Amino acid sequence: MRSTKQRRLAGLLLALAATGGLTACGSSASDSGSAAAPAENPAMAPEAATGYGTSGGADKAAPGEKPEQAAQVGQPGVDRKLVRTATIVLVTPNVRESAERARQIVVGTGGYTGQAEVGDRSATMTLYVPSDKLDDTLSKLSAPELGKEESRSQSAQDVTEQIVDVESRIQTQRASLERVRALLGRAQQISEIVQLESEVTRREADLESLLKRRERLAGSVAMSTVTLRLSRDSAPPPAAEDDTVLGALAGGWKAFVDTTSFVVRAVALVLPFAVVLGVPAFFVWRHRGRSPRPTPPQPAQPVTQES
């Protein structure tokens, strides 16, 4: 009886090991499949990708080029998945008003505002915009009504291979989980049930992690991120130089007024100290001038003796 149980447990462990091997093989296949996906998609649907039949000129390789190279270079029909980001720097006289207008523009396109720090002199906003409306939204955000555009930058990251790889791993993980659950349904011994339940829990956690990763990738592709920086334009525009005689006179008069104003401000700054310190000094000087001066001692007269 014990040998029968041992053989049954060994059979379940062997089946479990085989399931893990199939999962590993599936993961390896998904890695290689994701790398080859851009080259295989055109061959799977040439009519939909190029718009021509199988005998059309679009499917023919260039002279001297191998068919494999032609498929890799052209890559028609591949639905590329891009994560797009952009940064705009604006200078505006009213930071808060421009920030509110930018928020309304983004909400009007179906997007939303993320982290935002808005002050009187500067603001930084993270905006999420539908990817198919990114270019139009950037044009609206850089309009003169919001401010003067100082700089703009854009970038795009291709995540097509990552999405294909995650999808393949999810399918493989689901099939593996179903096989382990089938083994769990046939298990009879407590030790077998405990071991298989632990394996089911681990594979469910792996599947949940893959599903969350797919969700994050899909969200990054669907919504583009725009970083908007606003700053207040406090510096007046530079005045144009006037080389005429009237311009020279105006410049000289301005210099005279500035100098006179500086002298007056300096006198006004020193005057309180002069009053506080000068008045007591004046009375002390007057008092010392009126006080009688001590007479110097007279030299003693020699006494003469009469003979």
mmCIF file of C-alpha atoms in Angstrom:
data_model
loop_
_atom_site.group_PDB
_atom_site.id
_atom_site.type_symbol
_atom_site.label_atom_id
_atom_site.label_comp_id
_atom_site.label_asym_id
_atom_site.label_seq_id
_atom_site.Cartn_x
_atom_site.Cartn_y
_atom_site.Cartn_z
ATOM 1 C CA MET A 1 0.000 0.000 0.000
ATOM 2 C CA ARG A 2 2.831 2.364 0.866
ATOM 3 C CA SER A 3 4.614 1.632 -2.400
ATOM 4 C CA THR A 4 1.429 2.482 -4.303
ATOM 5 C CA LYS A 5 1.172 5.846 -2.557
ATOM 6 C CA GLN A 6 4.820 6.527 -3.212
ATOM 7 C CA ARG A 7 4.427 5.686 -6.870
ATOM 8 C CA ARG A 8 1.377 7.981 -7.092
ATOM 9 C CA LEU A 9 3.223 10.833 -5.388
ATOM 10 C CA ALA A 10 6.215 10.317 -7.653
ATOM 11 C CA GLY A 11 3.931 10.390 -10.680
ATOM 12 C CA LEU A 12 2.366 13.670 -9.575
ATOM 13 C CA LEU A 13 5.778 15.204 -8.916
ATOM 14 C CA LEU A 14 6.962 14.040 -12.338
ATOM 15 C CA ALA A 15 3.893 15.578 -13.989
ATOM 16 C CA LEU A 16 4.454 18.791 -12.046
ATOM 17 C CA ALA A 17 8.092 18.912 -13.147
ATOM 18 C CA ALA A 18 7.025 18.353 -16.743
ATOM 19 C CA THR A 19 4.539 21.219 -16.418
ATOM 20 C CA GLY A 20 7.286 23.521 -15.151
ATOM 21 C CA GLY A 21 9.486 22.475 -18.062
ATOM 22 C CA LEU A 22 6.737 23.283 -20.521
ATOM 23 C CA THR A 23 6.301 26.699 -18.890
ATOM 24 C CA ALA A 24 9.993 27.441 -19.214
ATOM 25 C CA CYS A 25 9.966 26.339 -22.847
ATOM 26 C CA GLY A 26 6.950 28.527 -23.501
ATOM 27 C CA SER A 27 8.699 31.516 -21.942
ATOM 28 C CA SER A 28 11.787 30.907 -24.082
ATOM 29 C CA ALA A 29 9.617 30.594 -27.144
ATOM 30 C CA SER A 30 7.858 33.843 -26.292
ATOM 31 C CA ASP A 31 11.215 35.632 -26.015
ATOM 32 C CA SER A 32 12.293 34.468 -29.443
ATOM 33 C CA GLY A 33 8.818 35.036 -30.852
ATOM 34 C CA SER A 34 8.731 38.623 -29.631
ATOM 35 C CA ALA A 35 12.026 39.379 -31.338
ATOM 36 C CA ALA A 36 10.823 37.866 -34.612
ATOM 37 C CA ALA A 37 7.319 39.332 -34.463
ATOM 38 C CA PRO A 38 7.991 42.400 -36.644
ATOM 39 C CA ALA A 39 9.363 40.192 -39.416
ATOM 40 C CA GLU A 40 6.603 37.586 -39.211
ATOM 41 C CA ASN A 41 3.559 39.884 -39.193
ATOM 42 C CA PRO A 42 3.924 41.042 -42.810
ATOM 43 C CA ALA A 43 4.061 37.436 -43.985
ATOM 44 C CA MET A 44 0.912 36.532 -42.051
ATOM 45 C CA ALA A 45 -1.292 39.174 -43.726
ATOM 46 C CA PRO A 46 0.406 40.581 -46.837
ATOM 47 C CA GLU A 47 -2.845 41.798 -48.416
ATOM 48 C CA ALA A 48 -3.921 43.770 -45.356
ATOM 49 C CA ALA A 49 -0.437 45.110 -44.750
ATOM 50 C CA THR A 50 0.450 46.364 -48.212
ATOM 51 C CA GLY A 51 -2.858 46.657 -50.059
ATOM 52 C CA TYR A 52 -1.631 44.440 -52.917
ATOM 53 C CA GLY A 53 -2.122 40.792 -53.762
ATOM 54 C CA THR A 54 0.449 38.103 -53.229
ATOM 55 C CA SER A 55 1.752 38.605 -56.745
ATOM 56 C CA GLY A 56 1.983 42.408 -56.447
ATOM 57 C CA GLY A 57 5.185 44.369 -56.652
ATOM 58 C CA ALA A 58 5.079 45.271 -52.956
ATOM 59 C CA ASP A 59 5.916 41.690 -51.935
ATOM 60 C CA LYS A 60 8.939 41.376 -54.201
ATOM 61 C CA ALA A 61 12.435 41.949 -52.893
ATOM 62 C CA ALA A 62 14.763 44.454 -54.456
ATOM 63 C CA PRO A 63 17.363 43.162 -56.925
ATOM 64 C CA GLY A 64 20.298 41.612 -55.118
ATOM 65 C CA GLU A 65 18.404 41.514 -51.787
ATOM 66 C CA LYS A 66 17.320 38.323 -50.068
ATOM 67 C CA PRO A 67 13.585 37.863 -49.300
ATOM 68 C CA GLU A 68 14.322 37.721 -45.567
ATOM 69 C CA GLN A 69 16.140 41.047 -45.700
ATOM 70 C CA ALA A 70 13.320 42.643 -47.658
ATOM 71 C CA ALA A 71 10.771 41.568 -45.044
ATOM 72 C CA GLN A 72 12.905 42.938 -42.206
ATOM 73 C CA VAL A 73 13.619 46.264 -43.887
ATOM 74 C CA GLY A 74 10.098 47.055 -45.068
ATOM 75 C CA GLN A 75 8.067 45.736 -42.117
ATOM 76 C CA PRO A 76 4.707 46.771 -43.620
ATOM 77 C CA GLY A 77 1.559 46.298 -41.582
ATOM 78 C CA VAL A 78 3.288 46.168 -38.191
ATOM 79 C CA ASP A 79 1.176 47.954 -35.587
ATOM 80 C CA ARG A 80 3.866 49.674 -33.615
ATOM 81 C CA LYS A 81 3.124 50.477 -29.972
ATOM 82 C CA LEU A 82 4.770 53.742 -28.916
ATOM 83 C CA VAL A 83 5.041 55.433 -25.540
ATOM 84 C CA ARG A 84 5.209 59.155 -26.321
ATOM 85 C CA THR A 85 6.305 61.945 -23.990
ATOM 86 C CA ALA A 86 6.731 65.697 -24.467
ATOM 87 C CA THR A 87 7.986 68.728 -22.543
ATOM 88 C CA ILE A 88 6.970 72.368 -23.125
ATOM 89 C CA VAL A 89 8.468 75.444 -21.435
ATOM 90 C CA LEU A 90 6.417 78.667 -21.580
ATOM 91 C CA VAL A 91 6.979 82.203 -20.307
ATOM 92 C CA THR A 92 3.772 83.998 -19.335
ATOM 93 C CA PRO A 93 2.843 87.175 -17.429
ATOM 94 C CA ASN A 94 0.191 85.304 -15.390
ATOM 95 C CA VAL A 95 1.274 81.838 -14.301
ATOM 96 C CA ARG A 96 -1.922 80.779 -12.538
ATOM 97 C CA GLU A 97 -4.197 81.829 -15.388
ATOM 98 C CA SER A 98 -2.069 80.014 -17.970
ATOM 99 C CA ALA A 99 -1.998 76.883 -15.805
ATOM 100 C CA GLU A 100 -5.791 76.864 -15.570
ATOM 101 C CA ARG A 101 -6.127 77.306 -19.338
ATOM 102 C CA ALA A 102 -3.736 74.414 -19.918
ATOM 103 C CA ARG A 103 -5.761 72.190 -17.604
ATOM 104 C CA GLN A 104 -8.962 73.040 -19.474
ATOM 105 C CA ILE A 105 -7.327 72.235 -22.819
ATOM 106 C CA VAL A 106 -6.202 68.820 -21.602
ATOM 107 C CA VAL A 107 -9.571 67.978 -20.046
ATOM 108 C CA GLY A 108 -11.263 68.981 -23.306
ATOM 109 C CA THR A 109 -9.245 66.371 -25.215
ATOM 110 C CA GLY A 110 -10.255 63.588 -22.841
ATOM 111 C CA GLY A 111 -7.105 63.727 -20.727
ATOM 112 C CA TYR A 112 -6.462 64.642 -17.117
ATOM 113 C CA THR A 113 -3.978 66.417 -14.870
ATOM 114 C CA GLY A 114 -1.520 64.513 -12.723
ATOM 115 C CA GLN A 115 0.950 66.060 -10.309
ATOM 116 C CA ALA A 116 0.917 69.873 -10.377
ATOM 117 C CA GLU A 117 2.800 72.585 -8.471
ATOM 118 C CA VAL A 118 1.421 76.047 -9.300
ATOM 119 C CA GLY A 119 2.702 79.300 -7.785
ATOM 120 C CA ASP A 120 2.699 82.999 -8.629
ATOM 121 C CA ARG A 121 6.078 82.928 -10.367
ATOM 122 C CA SER A 122 6.395 79.360 -11.669
ATOM 123 C CA ALA A 123 4.433 76.160 -12.198
ATOM 124 C CA THR A 124 5.147 72.553 -13.169
ATOM 125 C CA MET A 125 2.291 70.326 -14.367
ATOM 126 C CA THR A 126 2.175 66.693 -15.488
ATOM 127 C CA LEU A 127 -0.574 66.254 -18.080
ATOM 128 C CA TYR A 128 -1.898 63.006 -19.561
ATOM 129 C CA VAL A 129 -3.284 63.289 -23.092
ATOM 130 C CA PRO A 130 -4.727 60.633 -25.448
ATOM 131 C CA SER A 131 -1.908 59.616 -27.761
ATOM 132 C CA ASP A 132 -3.931 60.179 -30.923
ATOM 133 C CA LYS A 133 -4.527 63.802 -29.861
ATOM 134 C CA LEU A 134 -1.013 64.611 -28.644
ATOM 135 C CA ASP A 135 0.115 66.723 -31.619
ATOM 136 C CA ASP A 136 -3.045 68.832 -31.617
ATOM 137 C CA THR A 137 -2.813 69.310 -27.842
ATOM 138 C CA LEU A 138 0.819 70.445 -28.055
ATOM 139 C CA SER A 139 -0.167 73.052 -30.640
ATOM 140 C CA LYS A 140 -2.872 74.384 -28.318
ATOM 141 C CA LEU A 141 -0.581 74.436 -25.284
ATOM 142 C CA SER A 142 2.069 76.446 -27.153
ATOM 143 C CA ALA A 143 -0.453 79.037 -28.426
ATOM 144 C CA PRO A 144 0.345 82.716 -27.695
ATOM 145 C CA GLU A 145 -2.708 82.927 -25.433
ATOM 146 C CA LEU A 146 -0.927 80.786 -22.842
ATOM 147 C CA GLY A 147 2.487 82.383 -23.173
ATOM 148 C CA LYS A 148 5.667 82.536 -25.194
ATOM 149 C CA GLU A 149 7.150 79.153 -26.031
ATOM 150 C CA GLU A 150 10.764 78.893 -24.909
ATOM 151 C CA SER A 151 11.429 75.251 -25.806
ATOM 152 C CA ARG A 152 9.699 72.004 -26.757
ATOM 153 C CA SER A 153 10.935 68.410 -26.858
ATOM 154 C CA GLN A 154 9.330 65.078 -27.757
ATOM 155 C CA SER A 155 10.353 61.436 -27.505
ATOM 156 C CA ALA A 156 8.850 58.048 -28.396
ATOM 157 C CA GLN A 157 9.733 54.592 -27.073
ATOM 158 C CA ASP A 158 8.786 51.510 -29.077
ATOM 159 C CA VAL A 159 7.322 48.857 -26.747
ATOM 160 C CA THR A 160 5.867 46.559 -29.424
ATOM 161 C CA GLU A 161 8.191 43.670 -28.562
ATOM 162 C CA GLN A 162 7.485 44.037 -24.852
ATOM 163 C CA ILE A 163 3.716 43.836 -25.392
ATOM 164 C CA VAL A 164 4.048 40.784 -27.656
ATOM 165 C CA ASP A 165 6.299 39.108 -25.096
ATOM 166 C CA VAL A 166 3.899 39.804 -22.210
ATOM 167 C CA GLU A 167 0.906 38.485 -24.167
ATOM 168 C CA SER A 168 2.773 35.262 -24.976
ATOM 169 C CA ARG A 169 3.814 34.807 -21.361
ATOM 170 C CA ILE A 170 0.232 35.332 -20.164
ATOM 171 C CA GLN A 171 -1.086 32.626 -22.486
ATOM 172 C CA THR A 172 1.642 30.197 -21.437
ATOM 173 C CA GLN A 173 1.101 30.939 -17.742
ATOM 174 C CA ARG A 174 -2.655 30.407 -18.017
ATOM 175 C CA ALA A 175 -2.194 27.035 -19.725
ATOM 176 C CA SER A 176 0.323 25.972 -17.093
ATOM 177 C CA LEU A 177 -2.035 27.045 -14.297
ATOM 178 C CA GLU A 178 -4.878 25.012 -15.765
ATOM 179 C CA ARG A 179 -2.686 21.904 -15.948
ATOM 180 C CA VAL A 180 -1.653 22.245 -12.308
ATOM 181 C CA ARG A 181 -5.279 22.745 -11.275
ATOM 182 C CA ALA A 182 -6.200 19.564 -13.135
ATOM 183 C CA LEU A 183 -3.533 17.678 -11.197
ATOM 184 C CA LEU A 184 -4.865 19.183 -7.973
ATOM 185 C CA GLY A 185 -8.351 17.899 -8.794
ATOM 186 C CA ARG A 186 -7.028 14.349 -9.107
ATOM 187 C CA ALA A 187 -4.838 14.445 -5.997
ATOM 188 C CA GLN A 188 -5.960 12.305 -3.021
ATOM 189 C CA GLN A 189 -3.185 12.478 -0.454
ATOM 190 C CA ILE A 190 -2.812 15.493 1.858
ATOM 191 C CA SER A 191 0.866 15.917 1.005
ATOM 192 C CA GLU A 192 0.043 15.988 -2.699
ATOM 193 C CA ILE A 193 -2.780 18.500 -2.179
ATOM 194 C CA VAL A 194 -0.608 20.821 -0.083
ATOM 195 C CA GLN A 195 2.228 20.801 -2.601
ATOM 196 C CA LEU A 196 -0.045 21.353 -5.590
ATOM 197 C CA GLU A 197 -1.963 24.150 -3.849
ATOM 198 C CA SER A 198 1.322 25.930 -3.156
ATOM 199 C CA GLU A 199 2.221 25.594 -6.814
ATOM 200 C CA VAL A 200 -1.176 26.942 -7.873
ATOM 201 C CA THR A 201 -0.763 29.969 -5.580
ATOM 202 C CA ARG A 202 2.683 30.742 -6.971
ATOM 203 C CA ARG A 203 1.550 30.516 -10.581
ATOM 204 C CA GLU A 204 -1.523 32.643 -9.907
ATOM 205 C CA ALA A 205 0.755 35.341 -8.459
ATOM 206 C CA ASP A 206 2.981 35.174 -11.556
ATOM 207 C CA LEU A 207 -0.061 35.478 -13.808
ATOM 208 C CA GLU A 208 -1.374 38.459 -11.832
ATOM 209 C CA SER A 209 2.015 40.180 -12.165
ATOM 210 C CA LEU A 210 1.982 39.666 -15.938
ATOM 211 C CA LEU A 211 -1.566 41.030 -16.200
ATOM 212 C CA LYS A 212 -0.604 44.180 -14.271
ATOM 213 C CA ARG A 213 2.443 44.669 -16.486
ATOM 214 C CA ARG A 214 0.256 44.395 -19.586
ATOM 215 C CA GLU A 215 -2.140 46.940 -18.096
ATOM 216 C CA ARG A 216 0.682 49.391 -17.409
ATOM 217 C CA LEU A 217 2.042 49.051 -20.927
ATOM 218 C CA ALA A 218 -1.400 49.523 -22.442
ATOM 219 C CA GLY A 219 -1.975 52.639 -20.328
ATOM 220 C CA SER A 220 1.385 54.126 -21.323
ATOM 221 C CA VAL A 221 0.603 53.571 -24.996
ATOM 222 C CA ALA A 222 -2.945 54.940 -24.797
ATOM 223 C CA MET A 223 -2.070 58.102 -22.806
ATOM 224 C CA SER A 224 0.932 60.295 -23.562
ATOM 225 C CA THR A 225 2.676 62.293 -20.840
ATOM 226 C CA VAL A 226 3.224 66.039 -21.247
ATOM 227 C CA THR A 227 5.332 68.012 -18.779
ATOM 228 C CA LEU A 228 4.400 71.703 -18.831
ATOM 229 C CA ARG A 229 6.672 74.270 -17.167
ATOM 230 C CA LEU A 230 5.502 77.855 -16.747
ATOM 231 C CA SER A 231 7.547 80.822 -15.544
ATOM 232 C CA ARG A 232 6.685 84.477 -15.053
ATOM 233 C CA ASP A 233 8.107 87.043 -17.451
ATOM 234 C CA SER A 234 9.150 89.839 -15.040
ATOM 235 C CA ALA A 235 11.921 91.418 -17.115
ATOM 236 C CA PRO A 236 10.836 94.387 -19.294
ATOM 237 C CA PRO A 237 11.647 94.187 -23.005
ATOM 238 C CA PRO A 238 14.947 95.839 -23.948
ATOM 239 C CA ALA A 239 14.530 99.390 -25.232
ATOM 240 C CA ALA A 240 15.735 100.176 -28.723
ATOM 241 C CA GLU A 241 18.774 102.450 -28.891
ATOM 242 C CA ASP A 242 18.272 105.949 -30.447
ATOM 243 C CA ASP A 243 21.413 107.312 -32.157
ATOM 244 C CA THR A 244 19.907 110.710 -33.058
ATOM 245 C CA VAL A 245 20.616 114.076 -31.348
ATOM 246 C CA LEU A 246 17.262 113.979 -29.606
ATOM 247 C CA GLY A 247 18.062 110.508 -28.378
ATOM 248 C CA ALA A 248 21.398 111.748 -26.971
ATOM 249 C CA LEU A 249 19.640 114.667 -25.264
ATOM 250 C CA ALA A 250 17.058 112.331 -23.820
ATOM 251 C CA GLY A 251 19.804 110.049 -22.564
ATOM 252 C CA GLY A 252 21.696 112.953 -20.983
ATOM 253 C CA TRP A 253 18.583 114.306 -19.305
ATOM 254 C CA LYS A 254 17.790 110.826 -17.968
ATOM 255 C CA ALA A 255 21.339 110.547 -16.595
ATOM 256 C CA PHE A 256 21.007 113.998 -14.939
ATOM 257 C CA VAL A 257 17.672 113.072 -13.389
ATOM 258 C CA ASP A 258 19.052 109.747 -12.174
ATOM 259 C CA THR A 259 22.108 111.469 -10.628
ATOM 260 C CA THR A 260 20.006 114.143 -8.946
ATOM 261 C CA SER A 261 17.629 111.530 -7.648
ATOM 262 C CA PHE A 262 20.553 109.548 -6.259
ATOM 263 C CA VAL A 263 21.977 112.615 -4.490
ATOM 264 C CA VAL A 264 18.602 113.528 -3.017
ATOM 265 C CA ARG A 265 18.081 109.974 -1.778
ATOM 266 C CA ALA A 266 21.562 109.984 -0.237
ATOM 267 C CA VAL A 267 20.879 113.274 1.567
ATOM 268 C CA ALA A 268 17.523 112.008 2.766
ATOM 269 C CA LEU A 269 19.231 108.879 4.033
ATOM 270 C CA VAL A 270 21.904 110.792 5.964
ATOM 271 C CA LEU A 271 19.648 113.630 7.250
ATOM 272 C CA PRO A 272 18.095 111.747 10.227
ATOM 273 C CA PHE A 273 21.549 110.827 11.504
ATOM 274 C CA ALA A 274 22.756 114.421 11.041
ATOM 275 C CA VAL A 275 19.804 115.759 13.056
ATOM 276 C CA VAL A 276 20.149 113.225 15.859
ATOM 277 C CA LEU A 277 23.904 113.593 16.186
ATOM 278 C CA GLY A 278 24.450 117.183 14.940
ATOM 279 C CA VAL A 279 22.062 119.058 17.254
ATOM 280 C CA PRO A 280 23.619 117.789 20.518
ATOM 281 C CA ALA A 281 27.070 118.375 19.077
ATOM 282 C CA PHE A 282 26.111 121.977 18.223
ATOM 283 C CA PHE A 283 24.878 122.777 21.755
ATOM 284 C CA VAL A 284 27.992 121.235 23.272
ATOM 285 C CA TRP A 285 30.138 123.386 21.024
ATOM 286 C CA ARG A 286 28.140 126.565 21.939
ATOM 287 C CA HIS A 287 28.419 125.821 25.634
ATOM 288 C CA ARG A 288 32.144 125.350 25.485
ATOM 289 C CA GLY A 289 32.505 128.591 23.513
ATOM 290 C CA ARG A 290 30.676 130.708 26.150
ATOM 291 C CA SER A 291 32.378 129.322 29.270
ATOM 292 C CA PRO A 292 35.241 131.669 30.631
ATOM 293 C CA ARG A 293 38.677 130.489 29.986
ATOM 294 C CA PRO A 294 40.875 130.040 33.035
ATOM 295 C CA THR A 295 43.607 132.734 33.345
ATOM 296 C CA PRO A 296 47.083 131.406 33.314
ATOM 297 C CA PRO A 297 49.042 131.824 36.570
ATOM 298 C CA GLN A 298 51.300 134.891 36.724
ATOM 299 C CA PRO A 299 54.998 134.336 37.313
ATOM 300 C CA ALA A 300 56.214 135.345 40.830
ATOM 301 C CA GLN A 301 57.980 138.754 41.087
ATOM 302 C CA PRO A 302 61.448 138.667 42.658
ATOM 303 C CA VAL A 303 61.645 140.408 46.042
ATOM 304 C CA THR A 304 64.353 143.134 46.308
ATOM 305 C CA GLN A 305 65.992 143.888 49.667
ATOM 306 C CA GLU A 306 66.850 147.486 50.590
ATOM 307 C CA SER A 307 70.237 148.127 51.959
#
